[in-house]
Short mmCIF file of C-alpha atoms and ligand atoms in Angstrom, two decimals:
data_model
loop_
_atom_site.label_atom_id
_atom_site.label_comp_id
_atom_site.label_asym_id
_atom_site.label_seq_id
_atom_site.Cartn_x
_atom_site.Cartn_y
_atom_site.Cartn_z
CA MET A 1068 178.39 -14.06 -102.95
CA PRO A 1069 178.26 -13.46 -99.19
CA ALA A 1070 180.16 -10.52 -97.69
CA ILE A 1071 183.66 -11.38 -96.54
CA SER A 1072 185.00 -9.79 -93.39
CA ALA A 1073 188.28 -9.78 -91.50
CA THR A 1074 189.53 -8.08 -88.35
CA ALA A 1075 192.79 -7.19 -86.65
CA PRO A 1076 193.35 -6.05 -83.05
CA GLY A 1077 195.03 -2.95 -81.68
CA LYS A 1078 198.40 -3.24 -79.97
CA VAL A 1079 200.68 -1.64 -77.42
CA ILE A 1080 204.44 -1.76 -77.22
CA LEU A 1081 205.52 -3.17 -73.87
CA PHE A 1082 209.25 -2.49 -74.28
CA GLY A 1083 211.65 -1.14 -76.85
CA GLU A 1084 209.84 1.53 -78.90
CA HIS A 1085 212.17 3.78 -80.88
CA ALA A 1086 215.21 1.59 -80.09
CA VAL A 1087 213.55 -1.03 -82.33
CA VAL A 1088 213.93 1.31 -85.33
CA TYR A 1089 217.71 1.08 -84.70
CA GLY A 1090 217.88 -2.72 -84.64
CA ARG A 1091 217.27 -3.38 -80.94
CA PRO A 1092 214.57 -5.83 -79.81
CA ALA A 1093 211.06 -4.78 -78.76
CA ILE A 1094 208.08 -6.56 -77.24
CA ALA A 1095 204.52 -5.79 -78.32
CA ILE A 1096 201.20 -7.28 -77.34
CA PRO A 1097 197.82 -7.32 -79.07
CA VAL A 1098 194.94 -5.42 -77.47
CA THR A 1099 191.81 -7.31 -78.44
CA GLN A 1100 189.39 -4.89 -76.76
CA VAL A 1101 189.72 -2.67 -79.81
CA LYS A 1102 189.85 -3.73 -83.45
CA ALA A 1103 189.73 -2.77 -87.11
CA LYS A 1104 187.30 -4.52 -89.42
CA ALA A 1105 187.04 -4.71 -93.22
CA ILE A 1106 184.00 -6.08 -95.05
CA VAL A 1107 184.08 -6.73 -98.78
CA THR A 1108 180.75 -7.04 -100.59
CA ALA A 1109 180.46 -7.92 -104.27
CA ASN A 1110 178.51 -5.50 -106.51
CA PRO A 1111 177.15 -7.91 -109.14
CA ARG A 1112 175.85 -5.04 -111.26
CA GLY A 1113 179.10 -3.07 -111.22
CA ALA A 1114 181.77 -3.20 -113.89
CA GLN A 1115 185.12 -4.95 -113.39
CA GLY A 1116 187.51 -2.66 -111.54
CA GLU A 1117 184.80 -0.57 -109.81
CA VAL A 1118 185.87 -0.64 -106.18
CA ARG A 1119 184.18 1.63 -103.67
CA LEU A 1120 185.92 2.43 -100.40
CA LEU A 1121 183.74 3.34 -97.48
CA ALA A 1122 185.33 4.45 -94.20
CA THR A 1123 182.71 6.64 -92.60
CA ASP A 1124 184.82 7.05 -89.41
CA ILE A 1125 187.24 9.19 -91.44
CA GLY A 1126 184.60 10.63 -93.81
CA LEU A 1127 185.80 8.63 -96.80
CA ASP A 1128 183.45 7.43 -99.55
CA ALA A 1129 185.38 7.18 -102.80
CA MET A 1130 186.11 5.00 -105.79
CA LEU A 1131 189.53 3.36 -105.72
CA GLU A 1132 190.51 4.83 -109.09
CA ASP A 1133 189.87 8.37 -107.78
CA LEU A 1134 192.27 7.96 -104.84
CA GLU A 1135 196.02 8.50 -104.88
CA PRO A 1136 197.75 5.08 -105.00
CA ALA A 1137 199.62 6.18 -101.87
CA GLN A 1138 196.40 6.73 -99.92
CA PRO A 1139 196.92 4.03 -97.25
CA LEU A 1140 193.57 2.25 -97.72
CA ALA A 1141 193.97 2.32 -101.51
CA ALA A 1142 197.56 1.11 -101.09
CA ALA A 1143 196.43 -1.87 -98.99
CA ILE A 1144 193.99 -2.93 -101.73
CA LEU A 1145 196.45 -2.34 -104.56
CA GLU A 1146 199.26 -4.21 -102.75
CA THR A 1147 196.93 -7.19 -102.26
CA ALA A 1148 195.76 -7.22 -105.88
CA SER A 1149 199.32 -6.95 -107.13
CA ALA A 1150 200.55 -9.75 -104.81
CA LEU A 1151 197.82 -11.97 -106.25
CA LYS A 1152 198.53 -10.78 -109.80
CA VAL A 1153 194.97 -9.51 -110.18
CA LYS A 1154 194.89 -6.55 -112.60
CA ARG A 1155 191.27 -5.45 -112.06
CA LEU A 1156 189.24 -6.39 -109.04
CA PRO A 1157 185.66 -7.58 -109.44
CA ALA A 1158 183.22 -4.74 -108.64
CA CYS A 1159 182.88 -4.50 -104.87
CA THR A 1160 182.56 -2.27 -101.84
CA VAL A 1161 185.26 -2.36 -99.14
CA LYS A 1162 183.84 -1.05 -95.88
CA ILE A 1163 186.29 -0.22 -93.10
CA THR A 1164 185.48 0.48 -89.46
CA SER A 1165 187.76 0.69 -86.45
CA THR A 1166 187.47 1.19 -82.71
CA ILE A 1167 191.24 1.66 -82.35
CA PRO A 1168 192.16 5.23 -81.36
CA VAL A 1169 194.03 6.94 -84.22
CA ALA A 1170 197.54 8.41 -83.80
CA ALA A 1171 197.67 7.11 -80.24
CA GLY A 1172 200.35 4.42 -80.52
CA MET A 1173 197.84 1.60 -80.74
CA GLY A 1174 198.61 0.42 -84.24
CA SER A 1175 195.40 1.60 -85.87
CA GLY A 1176 197.00 2.09 -89.29
CA ALA A 1177 198.57 -1.36 -89.31
CA ALA A 1178 195.38 -3.02 -88.07
CA VAL A 1179 193.28 -1.39 -90.78
CA SER A 1180 195.79 -2.53 -93.42
CA VAL A 1181 195.83 -6.09 -92.10
CA ALA A 1182 192.02 -6.28 -92.01
CA VAL A 1183 191.77 -4.93 -95.57
CA ILE A 1184 194.51 -7.23 -96.94
CA ARG A 1185 192.89 -10.28 -95.34
CA ALA A 1186 189.36 -9.43 -96.48
CA VAL A 1187 190.35 -8.48 -100.04
CA SER A 1188 192.59 -11.53 -100.54
CA ALA A 1189 189.81 -13.82 -99.24
CA PHE A 1190 187.35 -12.03 -101.54
CA LEU A 1191 189.68 -12.76 -104.47
CA GLY A 1192 189.62 -16.44 -103.47
CA HIS A 1193 193.22 -16.54 -102.15
CA PRO A 1194 193.36 -15.81 -98.41
CA LEU A 1195 197.00 -14.94 -97.74
CA PRO A 1196 199.10 -16.54 -94.97
CA ASP A 1197 200.06 -14.38 -91.98
CA GLU A 1198 203.64 -13.90 -93.17
CA LYS A 1199 202.48 -12.41 -96.46
CA VAL A 1200 199.71 -10.34 -94.83
CA SER A 1201 202.27 -8.81 -92.47
CA ALA A 1202 204.74 -8.15 -95.32
CA LEU A 1203 202.10 -6.34 -97.40
CA ALA A 1204 200.92 -4.32 -94.39
CA PHE A 1205 204.56 -3.31 -93.83
CA GLU A 1206 204.63 -1.81 -97.34
CA VAL A 1207 201.61 0.32 -96.39
CA GLU A 1208 203.18 1.23 -93.02
CA LYS A 1209 206.04 2.83 -94.93
CA ILE A 1210 203.50 5.30 -96.34
CA TYR A 1211 202.24 6.16 -92.84
CA HIS A 1212 205.59 6.72 -91.25
CA GLY A 1213 208.60 6.55 -93.50
CA THR A 1214 210.94 4.20 -91.66
CA PRO A 1215 208.77 1.85 -89.62
CA SER A 1216 210.45 -1.02 -87.83
CA GLY A 1217 207.67 -3.43 -88.82
CA ILE A 1218 206.61 -4.22 -85.25
CA ASP A 1219 203.05 -2.87 -85.63
CA ASN A 1220 202.10 -4.92 -88.69
CA THR A 1221 203.74 -8.00 -87.09
CA VAL A 1222 201.91 -7.94 -83.75
CA VAL A 1223 198.50 -7.10 -85.19
CA THR A 1224 198.82 -9.81 -87.86
CA TYR A 1225 199.82 -12.59 -85.47
CA ALA A 1226 197.61 -11.27 -82.64
CA ARG A 1227 200.09 -12.77 -80.14
CA PRO A 1228 202.73 -11.18 -77.88
CA VAL A 1229 205.83 -10.83 -80.07
CA TYR A 1230 209.54 -10.35 -79.52
CA PHE A 1231 210.57 -8.38 -82.54
CA VAL A 1232 213.89 -7.50 -84.12
CA LYS A 1233 213.77 -5.62 -87.40
CA GLY A 1234 214.47 -7.85 -90.38
CA GLN A 1235 214.45 -11.09 -88.36
CA PRO A 1236 211.82 -13.85 -88.36
CA VAL A 1237 209.02 -13.10 -85.91
CA GLU A 1238 209.11 -14.81 -82.51
CA THR A 1239 205.87 -15.14 -80.57
CA LEU A 1240 206.26 -15.20 -76.78
CA LYS A 1241 205.00 -17.82 -74.37
CA VAL A 1242 203.51 -15.99 -71.41
CA ARG A 1243 204.21 -18.19 -68.38
CA ARG A 1244 201.97 -16.25 -65.97
CA PRO A 1245 199.16 -14.00 -67.23
CA PHE A 1246 199.40 -10.33 -66.34
CA THR A 1247 197.21 -7.26 -66.48
CA LEU A 1248 197.83 -3.87 -68.03
CA VAL A 1249 195.91 -0.63 -67.82
CA ILE A 1250 196.26 1.58 -70.88
CA GLY A 1251 195.75 5.31 -70.38
CA ASP A 1252 195.23 7.64 -73.33
CA THR A 1253 196.39 11.26 -73.00
CA GLY A 1254 193.97 12.15 -75.81
CA ILE A 1255 196.81 14.02 -77.49
CA SER A 1256 197.19 12.99 -81.09
CA SER A 1257 200.80 12.25 -81.90
CA PRO A 1258 201.66 10.89 -85.33
CA THR A 1259 204.40 8.27 -85.00
CA GLY A 1260 206.33 9.54 -88.02
CA ALA A 1261 206.97 12.92 -86.37
CA ALA A 1262 208.32 11.39 -83.15
CA VAL A 1263 210.48 8.93 -85.12
CA GLY A 1264 211.82 11.85 -87.17
CA GLU A 1265 212.73 13.86 -84.06
CA VAL A 1266 214.57 10.90 -82.55
CA CYS A 1267 216.43 10.44 -85.82
CA LYS A 1268 217.57 14.08 -85.78
CA ALA A 1269 218.70 13.79 -82.15
CA TRP A 1270 220.53 10.52 -82.95
CA GLN A 1271 222.33 12.18 -85.86
CA ALA A 1272 223.41 15.03 -83.59
CA GLY A 1273 224.56 12.72 -80.77
CA LYS A 1274 225.11 9.19 -82.02
CA THR A 1275 227.20 7.94 -79.08
CA LEU A 1276 224.62 9.04 -76.52
CA TYR A 1277 221.63 7.74 -78.45
CA GLU A 1278 223.29 4.41 -79.25
CA ALA A 1279 223.87 4.03 -75.49
CA TYR A 1280 220.18 4.81 -74.84
CA PHE A 1281 219.16 2.20 -77.41
CA ASP A 1282 221.55 -0.38 -75.95
CA SER A 1283 220.16 0.08 -72.45
CA ILE A 1284 216.58 -0.22 -73.74
CA GLY A 1285 217.59 -3.36 -75.69
CA ALA A 1286 219.00 -4.92 -72.50
CA MET A 1287 215.76 -4.10 -70.61
CA THR A 1288 213.72 -5.70 -73.38
CA GLN A 1289 215.78 -8.88 -73.15
CA SER A 1290 215.34 -9.02 -69.37
CA ALA A 1291 211.61 -8.46 -69.85
CA ARG A 1292 211.42 -11.37 -72.25
CA GLN A 1293 213.02 -13.63 -69.65
CA ALA A 1294 210.62 -12.39 -66.99
CA ILE A 1295 207.58 -13.00 -69.22
CA GLU A 1296 208.72 -16.48 -70.23
CA SER A 1297 209.68 -17.51 -66.71
CA GLY A 1298 206.61 -16.11 -64.97
CA GLY A 1299 208.50 -13.39 -63.07
CA VAL A 1300 205.82 -10.84 -63.83
CA GLU A 1301 206.63 -8.48 -60.92
CA LEU A 1302 210.09 -7.95 -62.43
CA LEU A 1303 208.45 -6.24 -65.38
CA GLY A 1304 207.35 -3.25 -63.29
CA PRO A 1305 210.83 -1.86 -62.49
CA LEU A 1306 211.90 -2.59 -66.06
CA MET A 1307 208.97 -0.51 -67.37
CA ASP A 1308 209.91 2.34 -65.02
CA ALA A 1309 213.50 2.17 -66.26
CA ASN A 1310 212.43 2.08 -69.92
CA HIS A 1311 210.25 5.14 -69.34
CA GLY A 1312 213.21 6.91 -67.74
CA VAL A 1313 215.33 6.44 -70.86
CA LEU A 1314 212.48 7.49 -73.17
CA ARG A 1315 212.18 10.68 -71.11
CA LYS A 1316 215.87 11.40 -71.57
CA MET A 1317 215.39 10.85 -75.29
CA GLY A 1318 212.75 13.57 -75.27
CA VAL A 1319 209.77 11.51 -76.40
CA SER A 1320 207.70 11.79 -73.23
CA SER A 1321 205.50 14.76 -72.35
CA THR A 1322 204.09 16.40 -69.24
CA GLU A 1323 200.77 14.62 -69.77
CA LEU A 1324 202.40 11.20 -70.20
CA ASP A 1325 204.60 11.73 -67.14
CA THR A 1326 201.57 12.79 -65.09
CA LEU A 1327 199.71 9.59 -66.00
CA VAL A 1328 202.77 7.43 -65.33
CA VAL A 1329 203.17 8.93 -61.85
CA ALA A 1330 199.42 8.64 -61.12
CA ALA A 1331 199.48 4.94 -62.05
CA ARG A 1332 202.43 4.22 -59.76
CA ARG A 1333 200.78 6.11 -56.88
CA ALA A 1334 197.59 4.08 -57.38
CA GLY A 1335 199.50 0.82 -56.93
CA ALA A 1336 200.87 -0.09 -60.36
CA TRP A 1337 204.04 -2.22 -60.33
CA GLY A 1338 205.47 -0.02 -63.07
CA ALA A 1339 204.42 2.29 -65.89
CA LYS A 1340 205.76 3.83 -69.08
CA LEU A 1341 204.71 5.61 -72.24
CA SER A 1342 203.94 3.24 -75.10
CA GLY A 1343 204.50 3.79 -78.81
CA GLY A 1344 205.83 6.89 -80.49
CA GLY A 1345 205.31 9.09 -77.41
CA ARG A 1346 204.79 12.88 -77.10
CA GLY A 1347 201.10 12.05 -76.70
CA GLY A 1348 199.10 8.91 -77.27
CA ASN A 1349 199.14 6.20 -74.65
CA MET A 1350 200.91 5.04 -71.55
CA ILE A 1351 200.66 1.60 -69.98
CA ALA A 1352 200.74 0.43 -66.38
CA LEU A 1353 201.42 -3.08 -65.10
CA VAL A 1354 199.02 -3.75 -62.25
CA PRO A 1355 198.02 -6.43 -59.78
CA THR A 1356 194.74 -7.60 -61.37
CA ALA A 1357 192.72 -6.64 -58.28
CA ARG A 1358 193.96 -3.04 -58.58
CA ALA A 1359 193.17 -2.61 -62.29
CA GLU A 1360 189.94 -0.66 -61.85
CA GLY A 1361 191.48 1.54 -59.13
CA VAL A 1362 194.44 2.40 -61.37
CA ALA A 1363 192.09 3.09 -64.30
CA LYS A 1364 190.10 5.52 -62.11
CA ALA A 1365 193.29 7.22 -60.92
CA LEU A 1366 194.38 7.67 -64.55
CA GLN A 1367 191.02 9.21 -65.45
CA ALA A 1368 191.29 11.57 -62.49
CA ALA A 1369 194.79 12.54 -63.71
CA GLY A 1370 193.48 13.42 -67.18
CA ALA A 1371 193.28 10.21 -69.23
CA VAL A 1372 190.50 10.53 -71.81
CA ARG A 1373 190.19 6.76 -72.11
CA THR A 1374 191.42 3.73 -70.22
CA ILE A 1375 191.46 0.10 -71.30
CA VAL A 1376 192.15 -2.83 -68.99
CA THR A 1377 193.65 -5.76 -70.86
CA GLY A 1378 194.96 -9.17 -69.83
CA ILE A 1379 197.95 -10.84 -71.46
CA LYS A 1380 198.15 -14.61 -71.56
O1 LIG B 2362 202.74 3.10 -83.79
P1 LIG B 2362 203.34 3.46 -82.48
O2 LIG B 2362 203.10 4.86 -82.06
O3 LIG B 2362 203.11 2.42 -81.43
O4 LIG B 2362 204.94 3.51 -82.66
C1 LIG B 2362 205.67 2.47 -83.15
C2 LIG B 2362 206.91 2.34 -82.37
C3 LIG B 2362 208.12 3.07 -82.86
O5 LIG B 2362 209.20 2.29 -82.37
C4 LIG B 2362 208.19 4.46 -82.26
C5 LIG B 2362 208.21 3.19 -84.37
C6 LIG B 2362 208.41 1.87 -85.10
O6 LIG B 2362 208.24 1.88 -86.31
O7 LIG B 2362 208.77 0.87 -84.48
#
């Protein structure tokens, strides 16, 4: 049997992070320059149920039965087998690689889950439809960060720009006029769960204020959707600046993120904001395409450890 492989892209959140956990809309886009890949190879000489997991990037080489069921890679395999009512998998090796930066707000956990679910279900002879892949990856996301909104698994599964509201059917966005983003990585690892937990504490201590923050972010996200679908790309810049301003007030930015956001604007970006959980990880800048390389250089000079230029269409 030939090896079966599947991939899923990284992602960034364009608008609405954190507020999305509280029922407001968010917009996320796939970043195809980075991806997670899973390859499943049959081991014809192995016994039924012998599944080896190999993820050398994270130093993992283990048999499935020796891992905790809550280990996210193990969970992705077990969720898939259970969805397909397969009690014991045929002997195989599941190899996982990823070029998506970890704990940087780029959806690496969700992308790895989606790649594994797709490859394992195809290996079992029942490739799952996107809706089911996303739902299973959401179950694994809960292990990574407690109360995920579901936006990460959705955007990396569909690999299209999405307008996302928790618990509602996914809407993919039609991008009327392509636009260009520069992503700048602070290099500071920031697990999403911690940032989400801090926001939750602050919300509990000041519900009226935080609900107002979430409402204003929700309104910006709706305006951004209109701008994307009507081709008013320049309007997105001020909306990104405004969204960053509210995220700052919520305490999820950091000196490093603010420095990169300011550097991007000075280098000619139309707007910039942190993206994802915040505190560290990535920021994004909307740029005239001709300025993309200049903005990327300015971000590097201001301390970004990595920059990615990506087009959205
Ligand atoms: O995975 P990240 O860091 O892009 O964060 C996801 C966005 C949050 O809104 C902060 C959390 C969530 O589950 O939606």
